[in-house]
Every structure is written in C-alpha cells, then in structure tokens.
C-alpha cells in the first residue's frame, strides 16, 4: 500500500507547471499550428500555447530523427531554435536542452562530421567546477538532503550496539552526509564506535577534501576515526580495495551510482547477440533480438507508438521481464560477499532506459519538466547558478539519454521496482525504512520550505516526488543468509 507522508501544503506553481501542460495534452493530438507557421507568429504565442507547441515539435523532431528523415528533422529543429531558450520559462528551457540533444544525436549518426566538428575542442577536467555544480544541486534541491538523512538513519539503526563500524561510500563527493553521521554516532547513549569511512571517487582532489573535513570533525569530537580513499571509477572497482576487516560492522551507501553499470550490461549483451548471430546467420529471431537490443530497428515503430497516444507510466517498460545484467549482478554479488549489515541505495525513480528514442524522450520529458519546475518555483530565471545546474547537470544527462547509445549511454535510470528485483536476486532482503526516519524526512522538507515535494512510502522504501511525479527513491537492504 502506498502511504503519503507529507500533506498538501499548497503548490504555488501548479497553475503554470509544465507538468500540467503535459497532463492536459494528448500526444496524438492534431498539430496546434501549421508547421509552416511564420516564426514571427510563433513568437506571439501565449506561454501555455508555446509550451504545447514545443512538446509537439520535440515529438515530431524525434520521430523524424528515429526514421532517418533528416530534412524534416532539420525543419523541426529550426522552429525549436526560435522558441526554445535556456533563459526563458520552464518549457523553453527544457526544450533548449532536448533540442540540443536531438541535434547531437543527428550529428553522431555521421561519425566523420561529428569527429571533425569536435576535433579541436579543448577538453578540460575542471574538478572545482564539478564540485561547485554538485554543491549547487545539493543547495537548490532537498533531494540529497532527504537521501542522506534516510541513509544515515538506516545506518544508525542497523549499527546499534556495534563497537567497530565501517561505512563504504560509493560516491564520496559530499562530506555533509558523513559529518551528520559522525555527530549522530557521538550522541549515542553507549558512546561512539570506532568509525572508518571508505570513500570511492574518480577524482583524488574530491577525496582529499572529504578526508580533511571528516578528520577535522572527528578530532573535534574526539571520536576514533579513519578515512580510506579509493581513487577510481566505480565500474572498475576492485572490492578488495575497500579493505573490509573481520569484526567490523559494514554499511554501504550508493547514491545515484548503480544505474551506470547498466551501460556495461547493454554492451555485453550486444556483443553476445552479435557473436551468436555470426555463428547462426540464418537465425532470424537472433537478428531481431540484436536489433531490438540496439534500439535501432525498434525505432521504426516509434511513429506508431506516438500516434497511438503513448503515455509514460509504470505499465510500460517497467512491466517487462528483467533482463540479465552481468556487470550489475556481479557488482551486487561482490557487495553481498562482504556481508554488509545494511546497504542503502538512492536512485533516480524514472524509466529512461527504454530501447527506443521515443520511449526515452517521452519519459525524460516528464522527469526533467518536474526538475526544471522545482527550480522555477525557488530560483530566479536570471540566476547564473540555476543556469549552471540546468546546463552542466540536467542538460548533460538529457544529452546522454537522448543522443547516446551503447556503452556511451551512462544515464540509464530505472524505476524502484526494477532495482528491487535486481537487488533481491543478488541475495538482499528489503529493510523497511522506519517511521521515525520517514517522519524526519517529512520535517526536513517542511522546515526547508519546499512546497510541492512529497515523500511516499512504497513497500518500505521512500519515493521523493514533485507534485505526483516520482523523482528519486531511497531503499535499504540487508544480506539474506
């Protein structure tokens, strides 16, 4: 049963919300304006009409891109460029990044052209800018604050009475979470444990900053503490580097990390299908499986899907059988082998891993409309910090979801239902988040003044929503013997 934990406190943005635009339009409705409408007429559209027309143009353009009709796609992109704006209203901003992503996908279909255009591009590895954008996301959204609160509460409850605690952070980018945990352990009636935190991150500088902040806090509180940095990408992690010792009570925290393994699984599946087809070239069914896994042949059906009024929901891809996931399963099995007392997983609760472009476009339009709407209600449109988050974080995610395929497509967000299946198959059992933890999360949202957010409970897990749109899930797990 789904139980709402936050009452409706009023939503000041409902009237202008892009989510309302989505809900009031039919995806197979007739064109709102003739496609040949002069650009100066398009500029005179009211915001709601413009929002509907932008969605129509994006869907039309995606269909042309999927079918290879580049001339028609180019015409749609030209109209989009006159209406979309990264500093406009919510729908204009969303459309700007989806327009860029669709154009990028077209360019990628011409490898020579794409490489030539990017040959002289200066690639910088600006760690401080990456840290800054993540910090802006942390400050502008309550998502990570709620995730960290629920994760810490699950760890504290699992570690009650333990004298030696080891926490593994699979994305050690934000010290605020562990500063709060150190302080909470210090307040335990039985006193703090000997605490060791292992942080995994691909940037050494990030781990150094993390270590400095945590060691400083532990020394101030006189808590026995160690920090173990592991520099490297998670998909190449050797679990032996985590240095889990006998006698330690282990906790694992994964925040927005597990979905990246799905790219490796997809790449492996493609190679296996290709090999099987080479060994059996007359096997038509094998060829069909290969094409469907590539998401290329299936795109021929996208036009029919949109004409039939496809609407994103949990009944689409999430109801399909769970595919075999080699790297994901292997990683979860390796973590299970470490016997953690608790593992807490935060993931985007969205279905952005569909096999076709149209599936991913529709689902991601809904999700990012909600995220951009969150910012619209709290941050001025002219804010440079807002533009940075939208461009460098959400814009890059949109581009990856829409423009990339194969191993390059890393943003493969899936629903809680699928993650629960995978984690369960790896030998973990769900640990329901406590009522007290959910109550604290609700109070955090209320205390921060974030109207429009909801926390609902699904099978003992927390789902963070904007209005009624699920955005992120937090779930806790323990090893089944």
Coordinates of N, CA and C in Angstrom, one line a residue, residues 219-425:
X219 N 38.2 14.7 15.1 CA 39.1 15.1 16.1 C 38.5 16.1 17.1
X220 N 37.6 17.0 16.6 CA 36.9 17.9 17.4 C 36.0 17.2 18.4
X221 N 35.4 16.1 18.0 CA 34.5 15.4 18.9 C 35.2 14.2 19.6
X222 N 36.5 14.1 19.3 CA 37.3 13.0 20.0 C 36.8 11.6 19.7
X223 N 36.4 11.4 18.4 CA 35.9 10.1 18.0 C 37.0 9.3 17.3
X224 N 37.3 8.1 17.6 CA 38.3 7.3 16.8 C 37.8 7.1 15.4
X225 N 38.6 7.6 14.4 CA 38.1 7.7 13.1 C 39.3 7.5 12.1
X226 N 39.0 6.8 11.0 CA 39.9 6.6 9.9 C 39.2 6.9 8.6
X227 N 39.9 7.4 7.6 CA 39.3 7.6 6.2 C 40.2 6.9 5.2
X228 N 39.5 6.0 4.5 CA 40.2 5.2 3.5 C 39.8 5.7 2.1
X229 N 40.7 6.4 1.3 CA 40.3 6.9 0.0 C 40.6 5.8 -1.1
X230 N 39.7 5.6 -2.0 CA 39.8 4.7 -3.1 C 39.6 5.5 -4.4
X231 N 40.7 5.9 -5.1 CA 40.6 6.7 -6.3 C 40.3 5.8 -7.5
X232 N 39.2 6.0 -8.2 CA 38.9 5.2 -9.4 C 37.4 5.2 -9.7
X233 N 37.1 4.7 -10.9 CA 35.7 4.7 -11.3 C 35.0 3.5 -10.7
X234 N 33.8 3.6 -10.4 CA 33.0 2.5 -9.7 C 32.9 1.3 -10.6
X235 N 32.8 1.5 -11.9 CA 32.6 0.3 -12.7 C 33.9 -0.5 -12.9
X236 N 35.0 0.1 -12.4 CA 36.3 -0.7 -12.4 C 36.8 -1.0 -11.0
X237 N 35.9 -0.9 -10.0 CA 36.3 -1.1 -8.6 C 36.6 -2.5 -8.3
X238 N 37.8 -2.7 -7.7 CA 38.2 -4.0 -7.1 C 37.7 -3.9 -5.6
X239 N 36.8 -4.7 -5.2 CA 36.2 -4.6 -3.8 C 37.3 -4.9 -2.8
X240 N 38.4 -5.5 -3.1 CA 39.4 -5.7 -2.1 C 40.0 -4.4 -1.7
X241 N 39.9 -3.4 -2.5 CA 40.5 -2.1 -2.1 C 39.6 -1.4 -1.0
X242 N 38.4 -1.9 -0.8 CA 37.6 -1.4 0.3 C 38.1 -1.8 1.7
X243 N 39.0 -2.8 1.7 CA 39.7 -3.2 2.9 C 38.7 -3.5 4.1
X244 N 37.7 -4.3 3.8 CA 36.8 -4.7 4.9 C 37.5 -5.7 5.8
X245 N 37.5 -5.4 7.1 CA 38.2 -6.3 8.1 C 37.2 -7.1 8.9
X246 N 37.7 -8.2 9.3 CA 36.9 -9.1 10.2 C 36.6 -8.4 11.5
X247 N 35.4 -8.5 11.9 CA 34.9 -7.8 13.2 C 34.3 -6.5 13.0
X248 N 34.4 -6.0 11.8 CA 33.7 -4.7 11.5 C 32.3 -4.9 11.1
X249 N 31.4 -4.0 11.5 CA 30.0 -4.0 11.0 C 30.0 -3.1 9.8
X250 N 29.6 -3.6 8.7 CA 29.8 -2.9 7.4 C 28.4 -2.3 7.0
X251 N 28.5 -1.0 6.5 CA 27.4 -0.4 5.8 C 27.8 0.1 4.5
X252 N 27.0 0.1 3.5 CA 27.3 0.5 2.1 C 26.3 1.6 1.7
X253 N 26.7 2.7 1.2 CA 25.9 3.8 0.7 C 26.1 4.0 -0.8
X254 N 25.1 3.8 -1.6 CA 25.2 4.1 -3.0 C 24.2 5.2 -3.4
X255 N 24.7 6.3 -3.8 CA 23.8 7.5 -4.2 C 24.0 7.7 -5.6
X256 N 23.0 7.4 -6.4 CA 22.9 7.7 -7.9 C 24.1 7.1 -8.6
X257 N 24.4 5.8 -8.3 CA 25.6 5.2 -8.9 C 25.3 3.9 -9.6
X258 N 24.3 3.1 -9.1 CA 24.2 1.7 -9.7 C 23.7 1.7 -11.1
X259 N 23.0 2.8 -11.6 CA 22.5 2.8 -12.9 C 23.6 2.8 -14.0
X260 N 24.8 3.3 -13.6 CA 25.9 3.4 -14.6 C 26.4 2.0 -15.0
X261 N 26.1 1.0 -14.2 CA 26.5 -0.4 -14.5 C 25.7 -0.9 -15.7
X262 N 24.5 -0.4 -15.9 CA 23.7 -0.9 -16.9 C 24.2 -0.7 -18.3
X263 N 25.1 0.3 -18.5 CA 25.7 0.5 -19.8 C 26.6 -0.6 -20.2
X264 N 27.4 -1.1 -19.2 CA 28.3 -2.3 -19.4 C 27.5 -3.5 -19.7
X265 N 26.3 -3.7 -19.0 CA 25.5 -4.9 -19.3 C 24.9 -4.8 -20.7
X266 N 24.5 -3.6 -21.2 CA 24.0 -3.5 -22.5 C 25.0 -3.8 -23.6
X267 N 26.2 -3.3 -23.3 CA 27.3 -3.5 -24.2 C 27.7 -5.0 -24.3
X268 N 27.7 -5.7 -23.2 CA 28.0 -7.1 -23.2 C 26.9 -7.9 -23.9
X269 N 25.6 -7.5 -23.7 CA 24.5 -8.2 -24.4 C 24.6 -8.0 -25.9
X270 N 25.0 -6.8 -26.4 CA 25.1 -6.6 -27.8 C 26.2 -7.5 -28.4
X271 N 27.3 -7.6 -27.7 CA 28.4 -8.4 -28.2 C 28.0 -9.9 -28.2
X272 N 27.3 -10.3 -27.2 CA 26.9 -11.7 -27.2 C 25.9 -12.0 -28.3
X273 N 25.0 -11.1 -28.5 CA 24.0 -11.3 -29.6 C 24.7 -11.3 -30.9
X274 N 25.6 -10.4 -31.1 CA 26.4 -10.3 -32.4 C 27.1 -11.6 -32.7
X275 N 27.8 -12.1 -31.6 CA 28.5 -13.4 -31.7 C 27.6 -14.5 -32.1
X276 N 26.5 -14.6 -31.4 CA 25.5 -15.7 -31.7 C 25.0 -15.6 -33.1
X277 N 24.8 -14.4 -33.6 CA 24.2 -14.2 -34.9 C 25.3 -14.6 -36.0
X278 N 26.6 -14.3 -35.7 CA 27.6 -14.7 -36.6 C 27.7 -16.2 -36.7
X279 N 27.5 -16.9 -35.6 CA 27.6 -18.3 -35.6 C 26.3 -19.0 -36.2
X280 N 25.2 -18.2 -36.3 CA 24.0 -18.7 -36.8 C 23.3 -17.6 -37.7
X281 N 23.9 -17.3 -38.8 CA 23.5 -16.2 -39.7 C 22.1 -16.4 -40.2
X282 N 21.5 -17.6 -40.2 CA 20.2 -17.9 -40.7 C 19.1 -17.7 -39.6
X283 N 19.6 -17.4 -38.4 CA 18.7 -17.3 -37.3 C 18.0 -15.9 -37.3
X284 N 16.9 -15.8 -37.9 CA 16.2 -14.5 -38.0 C 15.8 -14.0 -36.6
X285 N 15.4 -14.9 -35.7 CA 15.0 -14.4 -34.4 C 16.2 -13.8 -33.6
X286 N 17.4 -14.4 -33.8 CA 18.5 -13.8 -33.2 C 18.8 -12.4 -33.7
X287 N 18.7 -12.3 -35.0 CA 18.9 -11.0 -35.6 C 17.9 -9.9 -35.0
X288 N 16.7 -10.4 -34.8 CA 15.7 -9.5 -34.3 C 16.0 -9.1 -32.9
X289 N 16.5 -10.0 -32.1 CA 16.8 -9.7 -30.7 C 18.0 -8.7 -30.7
X290 N 19.0 -8.9 -31.6 CA 20.1 -8.0 -31.6 C 19.7 -6.6 -32.0
X291 N 18.8 -6.5 -33.0 CA 18.3 -5.2 -33.4 C 17.5 -4.5 -32.3
X292 N 16.7 -5.2 -31.6 CA 15.9 -4.6 -30.6 C 16.8 -4.2 -29.4
X293 N 17.8 -4.9 -29.1 CA 18.7 -4.5 -28.0 C 19.5 -3.3 -28.4
X294 N 19.7 -3.1 -29.7 CA 20.4 -1.8 -30.1 C 19.5 -0.7 -30.1
X295 N 18.2 -0.9 -30.1 CA 17.2 0.2 -30.1 C 17.2 0.9 -31.4
X296 N 17.6 0.2 -32.5 CA 17.6 0.9 -33.8 C 16.4 0.4 -34.7
X297 N 16.3 -0.9 -34.9 CA 15.1 -1.4 -35.7 C 13.8 -1.1 -35.0
X298 N 13.9 -1.1 -33.6 CA 12.6 -0.8 -32.9 C 12.1 0.6 -33.1
X299 N 13.0 1.5 -33.5 CA 12.6 2.9 -33.7 C 11.7 3.0 -34.9
X300 N 11.6 2.0 -35.7 CA 10.7 2.1 -36.8 C 9.2 2.1 -36.3
X301 N 9.1 1.6 -35.1 CA 7.7 1.6 -34.6 C 7.4 2.8 -33.7
X302 N 8.3 3.7 -33.6 CA 8.1 4.8 -32.7 C 6.9 5.7 -33.2
X303 N 6.9 5.9 -34.5 CA 5.8 6.7 -35.1 C 4.4 6.2 -34.7
X304 N 4.3 4.8 -34.8 CA 3.0 4.2 -34.5 C 2.8 4.4 -33.0
X305 N 3.8 4.3 -32.2 CA 3.6 4.5 -30.7 C 3.1 5.9 -30.4
X306 N 3.7 6.9 -31.0 CA 3.2 8.3 -30.7 C 1.8 8.5 -31.2
X307 N 1.5 7.9 -32.4 CA 0.2 8.1 -33.0 C -0.9 7.4 -32.2
X308 N -0.5 6.4 -31.4 CA -1.5 5.7 -30.6 C -1.6 6.3 -29.2
X309 N -0.9 7.5 -29.0 CA -1.1 8.2 -27.8 C -0.4 7.6 -26.6
X310 N 0.9 7.1 -26.9 CA 1.6 6.5 -25.8 C 1.8 7.5 -24.6
X311 N 1.6 7.0 -23.4 CA 1.7 7.9 -22.2 C 2.6 7.2 -21.2
X312 N 3.7 7.9 -20.8 CA 4.7 7.3 -19.9 C 4.0 6.9 -18.6
X313 N 4.3 5.7 -18.2 CA 3.7 5.2 -16.9 C 4.5 4.0 -16.5
X314 N 4.2 3.5 -15.3 CA 4.9 2.4 -14.7 C 4.5 1.1 -15.4
X315 N 3.5 1.2 -16.3 CA 3.0 0.0 -17.0 C 3.7 -0.2 -18.3
X316 N 4.6 0.6 -18.7 CA 5.3 0.4 -20.0 C 6.5 -0.5 -19.8
X317 N 7.7 0.1 -19.8 CA 8.9 -0.8 -19.8 C 9.1 -1.4 -18.5
X318 N 8.6 -0.8 -17.4 CA 8.8 -1.4 -16.1 C 8.1 -2.7 -15.9
X319 N 7.1 -3.1 -16.7 CA 6.4 -4.3 -16.5 C 7.0 -5.4 -17.3
X320 N 8.0 -5.1 -18.1 CA 8.7 -6.1 -18.9 C 9.6 -7.0 -18.1
X321 N 9.9 -8.2 -18.5 CA 10.8 -9.1 -17.7 C 12.1 -8.5 -17.5
X322 N 12.7 -8.7 -16.4 CA 14.0 -8.1 -16.1 C 15.1 -8.8 -16.9
X323 N 15.9 -8.1 -17.7 CA 16.9 -8.7 -18.5 C 18.1 -9.1 -17.6
X324 N 18.9 -10.0 -18.1 CA 20.1 -10.4 -17.4 C 21.1 -9.3 -17.4
X325 N 21.7 -9.0 -16.3 CA 22.6 -7.8 -16.1 C 23.9 -8.3 -15.5
X326 N 24.9 -8.6 -16.4 CA 26.1 -9.2 -15.9 C 26.9 -8.4 -14.9
X327 N 27.3 -7.1 -15.4 CA 28.1 -6.3 -14.5 C 27.3 -5.8 -13.3
X328 N 26.1 -5.5 -13.4 CA 25.3 -5.1 -12.3 C 25.2 -6.2 -11.3
X329 N 24.8 -7.4 -11.8 CA 24.7 -8.5 -10.9 C 26.0 -8.9 -10.2
X330 N 27.1 -8.8 -11.0 CA 28.4 -9.1 -10.5 C 28.8 -8.1 -9.4
X331 N 28.5 -6.9 -9.6 CA 28.9 -5.9 -8.5 C 28.0 -6.1 -7.3
X332 N 26.7 -6.3 -7.4 CA 25.9 -6.5 -6.3 C 26.2 -7.8 -5.6
X333 N 26.6 -8.8 -6.3 CA 27.1 -10.1 -5.7 C 28.4 -9.9 -4.9
X334 N 29.3 -9.0 -5.5 CA 30.5 -8.8 -4.8 C 30.2 -8.0 -3.4
X335 N 29.3 -7.1 -3.5 CA 28.9 -6.4 -2.2 C 28.3 -7.3 -1.3
X336 N 27.4 -8.2 -1.7 CA 26.8 -9.2 -0.9 C 27.9 -10.1 -0.2
X337 N 28.9 -10.4 -1.0 CA 30.0 -11.2 -0.4 C 30.7 -10.6 0.7
X338 N 30.6 -9.2 0.9 CA 31.2 -8.5 2.0 C 30.4 -8.6 3.3
X339 N 29.1 -9.1 3.1 CA 28.2 -9.2 4.2 C 27.9 -7.9 5.0
X340 N 27.4 -6.9 4.3 CA 27.1 -5.7 5.0 C 25.8 -5.9 5.8
X341 N 25.8 -5.2 7.0 CA 24.6 -5.2 7.8 C 23.5 -4.4 7.2
X342 N 23.9 -3.4 6.4 CA 22.9 -2.6 5.7 C 23.5 -2.0 4.4
X343 N 22.7 -2.0 3.4 CA 23.1 -1.3 2.1 C 21.9 -0.3 1.8
X344 N 22.2 1.0 1.6 CA 21.2 1.9 1.3 C 21.4 2.5 -0.1
X345 N 20.4 2.4 -0.9 CA 20.5 2.7 -2.4 C 19.6 3.9 -2.7
X346 N 20.2 5.0 -3.3 CA 19.4 6.1 -3.8 C 19.5 6.1 -5.3
X347 N 18.4 6.1 -6.0 CA 18.5 6.1 -7.5 C 17.4 7.0 -8.0
X348 N 17.6 7.5 -9.3 CA 16.5 8.2 -10.0 C 15.4 7.3 -10.2
X349 N 14.2 7.6 -9.8 CA 13.0 6.7 -10.0 C 12.3 7.1 -11.3
X350 N 13.0 6.8 -12.4 CA 12.5 7.1 -13.7 C 12.8 6.0 -14.7
X351 N 12.1 6.0 -15.8 CA 12.3 4.9 -16.8 C 12.9 5.5 -18.0
X352 N 14.2 5.7 -17.9 CA 15.0 6.3 -19.0 C 15.9 5.3 -19.7
X353 N 15.6 4.1 -19.6 CA 16.4 3.0 -20.2 C 15.7 2.3 -21.3
X354 N 14.7 2.9 -21.9 CA 14.0 2.2 -23.0 C 14.8 1.9 -24.2
X355 N 14.4 1.0 -25.0 CA 15.2 0.6 -26.1 C 15.1 1.6 -27.3
X356 N 14.0 2.4 -27.3 CA 13.8 3.3 -28.4 C 14.0 4.8 -28.0
X357 N 14.3 5.6 -29.0 CA 14.4 7.0 -28.7 C 13.2 7.6 -28.2
X358 N 12.0 7.3 -28.8 CA 10.8 7.9 -28.4 C 10.4 7.5 -27.0
X359 N 10.6 6.3 -26.6 CA 10.3 5.9 -25.2 C 11.1 6.8 -24.2
X360 N 12.4 7.0 -24.5 CA 13.3 7.7 -23.6 C 12.9 9.2 -23.6
X361 N 12.6 9.7 -24.8 CA 12.3 11.1 -24.9 C 11.0 11.5 -24.1
X362 N 10.0 10.6 -24.2 CA 8.7 10.9 -23.5 C 8.9 10.8 -22.0
X363 N 9.6 9.8 -21.5 CA 9.8 9.6 -20.1 C 10.7 10.7 -19.5
X364 N 11.7 11.1 -20.2 CA 12.6 12.1 -19.7 C 12.0 13.5 -19.8
X365 N 11.1 13.7 -20.7 CA 10.4 15.0 -20.8 C 9.6 15.2 -19.5
X366 N 8.9 14.2 -19.1 CA 8.1 14.2 -17.8 C 9.1 14.5 -16.6
X367 N 10.1 13.7 -16.5 CA 11.0 13.9 -15.4 C 11.7 15.2 -15.3
X368 N 12.3 15.7 -16.4 CA 13.0 16.9 -16.4 C 12.1 18.1 -16.3
X369 N 10.9 18.0 -16.8 CA 9.9 19.0 -16.6 C 9.6 19.3 -15.1
X370 N 9.6 18.2 -14.4 CA 9.4 18.3 -12.9 C 10.6 18.9 -12.3
X371 N 11.8 18.5 -12.7 CA 13.0 19.1 -12.0 C 13.2 20.6 -12.4
X372 N 12.9 20.9 -13.6 CA 13.0 22.3 -14.0 C 11.9 23.1 -13.3
X373 N 10.8 22.5 -13.1 CA 9.7 23.2 -12.4 C 10.1 23.5 -11.0
X374 N 10.8 22.5 -10.4 CA 11.3 22.8 -9.0 C 12.1 24.0 -8.9
X375 N 13.0 24.2 -9.8 CA 13.8 25.4 -9.8 C 13.0 26.7 -10.1
X376 N 12.0 26.6 -11.0 CA 11.2 27.7 -11.4 C 10.5 28.3 -10.1
X377 N 10.1 27.5 -9.2 CA 9.4 27.9 -8.0 C 10.3 28.5 -6.9
X378 N 11.7 28.3 -7.0 CA 12.6 28.7 -6.0 C 13.7 29.7 -6.4
X379 N 14.1 29.6 -7.7 CA 15.3 30.3 -8.1 C 14.9 31.3 -9.3
X380 N 15.4 32.5 -9.3 CA 15.1 33.4 -10.4 C 15.6 32.9 -11.7
X381 N 14.9 33.2 -12.8 CA 15.3 32.8 -14.1 C 16.7 33.3 -14.5
X382 N 17.1 34.4 -14.0 CA 18.3 35.0 -14.4 C 19.5 34.5 -13.6
X383 N 19.3 33.7 -12.6 CA 20.3 33.2 -11.7 C 21.3 32.4 -12.6
X384 N 22.6 32.8 -12.5 CA 23.7 32.0 -13.2 C 23.9 30.7 -12.5
X385 N 23.7 30.6 -11.2 CA 23.8 29.3 -10.6 C 22.7 28.3 -11.1
X386 N 21.5 28.8 -11.3 CA 20.4 27.9 -11.8 C 20.8 27.5 -13.3
X387 N 21.3 28.4 -14.1 CA 21.7 28.0 -15.4 C 22.8 27.0 -15.4
X388 N 23.7 27.1 -14.5 CA 24.8 26.1 -14.4 C 24.3 24.7 -14.1
X389 N 23.4 24.6 -13.1 CA 22.8 23.3 -12.8 C 22.0 22.8 -13.9
X390 N 21.2 23.6 -14.6 CA 20.4 23.1 -15.7 C 21.3 22.7 -16.9
X391 N 22.3 23.4 -17.2 CA 23.2 23.1 -18.3 C 24.2 22.0 -18.0
X392 N 24.9 22.1 -16.9 CA 26.0 21.2 -16.7 C 25.6 19.9 -16.0
X393 N 24.4 19.9 -15.4 CA 24.0 18.7 -14.7 C 22.8 18.1 -15.5
X394 N 21.7 18.7 -15.5 CA 20.5 18.2 -16.2 C 20.7 18.2 -17.7
X395 N 21.3 19.2 -18.3 CA 21.5 19.3 -19.7 C 22.4 18.1 -20.2
X396 N 23.4 17.8 -19.5 CA 24.3 16.7 -19.8 C 23.6 15.4 -19.7
X397 N 22.8 15.2 -18.7 CA 22.0 14.0 -18.5 C 21.1 13.8 -19.7
X398 N 20.4 14.9 -20.1 CA 19.4 14.8 -21.2 C 20.1 14.4 -22.5
X399 N 21.3 15.0 -22.7 CA 22.1 14.7 -23.9 C 22.5 13.3 -23.9
X400 N 22.9 12.8 -22.8 CA 23.3 11.4 -22.7 C 22.2 10.4 -22.9
X401 N 21.0 10.7 -22.4 CA 19.8 9.8 -22.5 C 19.3 9.8 -24.0
X402 N 19.4 11.0 -24.6 CA 18.8 11.1 -26.0 C 19.8 10.9 -27.1
X403 N 21.0 11.4 -26.9 CA 21.9 11.4 -28.1 C 22.8 10.2 -28.1
X404 N 23.0 9.4 -27.0 CA 24.0 8.4 -26.9 C 23.3 7.0 -26.9
X405 N 24.1 6.0 -27.4 CA 23.7 4.6 -27.4 C 24.9 3.8 -26.9
X406 N 24.6 2.5 -26.6 CA 25.7 1.6 -26.2 C 26.3 2.0 -24.9
X407 N 27.6 1.7 -24.8 CA 28.4 1.9 -23.6 C 28.4 3.4 -23.3
X408 N 28.3 4.2 -24.3 CA 28.4 5.7 -24.1 C 27.2 6.2 -23.3
X409 N 26.0 5.5 -23.4 CA 24.8 6.0 -22.7 C 24.9 5.5 -21.2
X410 N 25.3 6.4 -20.4 CA 25.5 6.0 -19.0 C 24.3 6.3 -18.1
X411 N 23.5 7.3 -18.5 CA 22.3 7.7 -17.7 C 21.2 6.8 -18.0
X412 N 21.2 5.6 -17.4 CA 20.1 4.6 -17.6 C 19.2 4.4 -16.4
X413 N 18.5 5.5 -16.1 CA 17.7 5.5 -14.9 C 16.5 4.5 -15.0
X414 N 16.3 3.8 -13.9 CA 15.1 2.8 -13.9 C 14.3 3.0 -12.6
X415 N 13.2 2.4 -12.6 CA 12.2 2.5 -11.5 C 12.6 1.6 -10.4
X416 N 12.1 2.0 -9.2 CA 12.4 1.3 -8.0 C 12.0 -0.2 -8.1
X417 N 10.9 -0.5 -8.8 CA 10.5 -1.9 -9.0 C 11.6 -2.7 -9.6
X418 N 12.3 -2.2 -10.6 CA 13.4 -3.0 -11.3 C 14.6 -3.1 -10.4
X419 N 14.9 -2.0 -9.7 CA 16.1 -2.1 -8.8 C 15.8 -3.1 -7.6
X420 N 14.6 -3.1 -7.1 CA 14.2 -4.1 -6.1 C 14.4 -5.5 -6.6
X421 N 14.0 -5.8 -7.8 CA 14.2 -7.1 -8.3 C 15.6 -7.5 -8.4
X422 N 16.5 -6.6 -8.9 CA 17.9 -6.9 -9.1 C 18.5 -7.1 -7.7
X423 N 18.3 -6.2 -6.8 CA 18.9 -6.3 -5.5 C 18.5 -7.6 -4.8
X424 N 17.2 -7.9 -4.9 CA 16.6 -9.1 -4.3 C 17.3 -10.4 -4.9
X425 N 17.5 -10.4 -6.2 CA 18.1 -11.6 -6.8 C 19.5 -11.7 -6.4

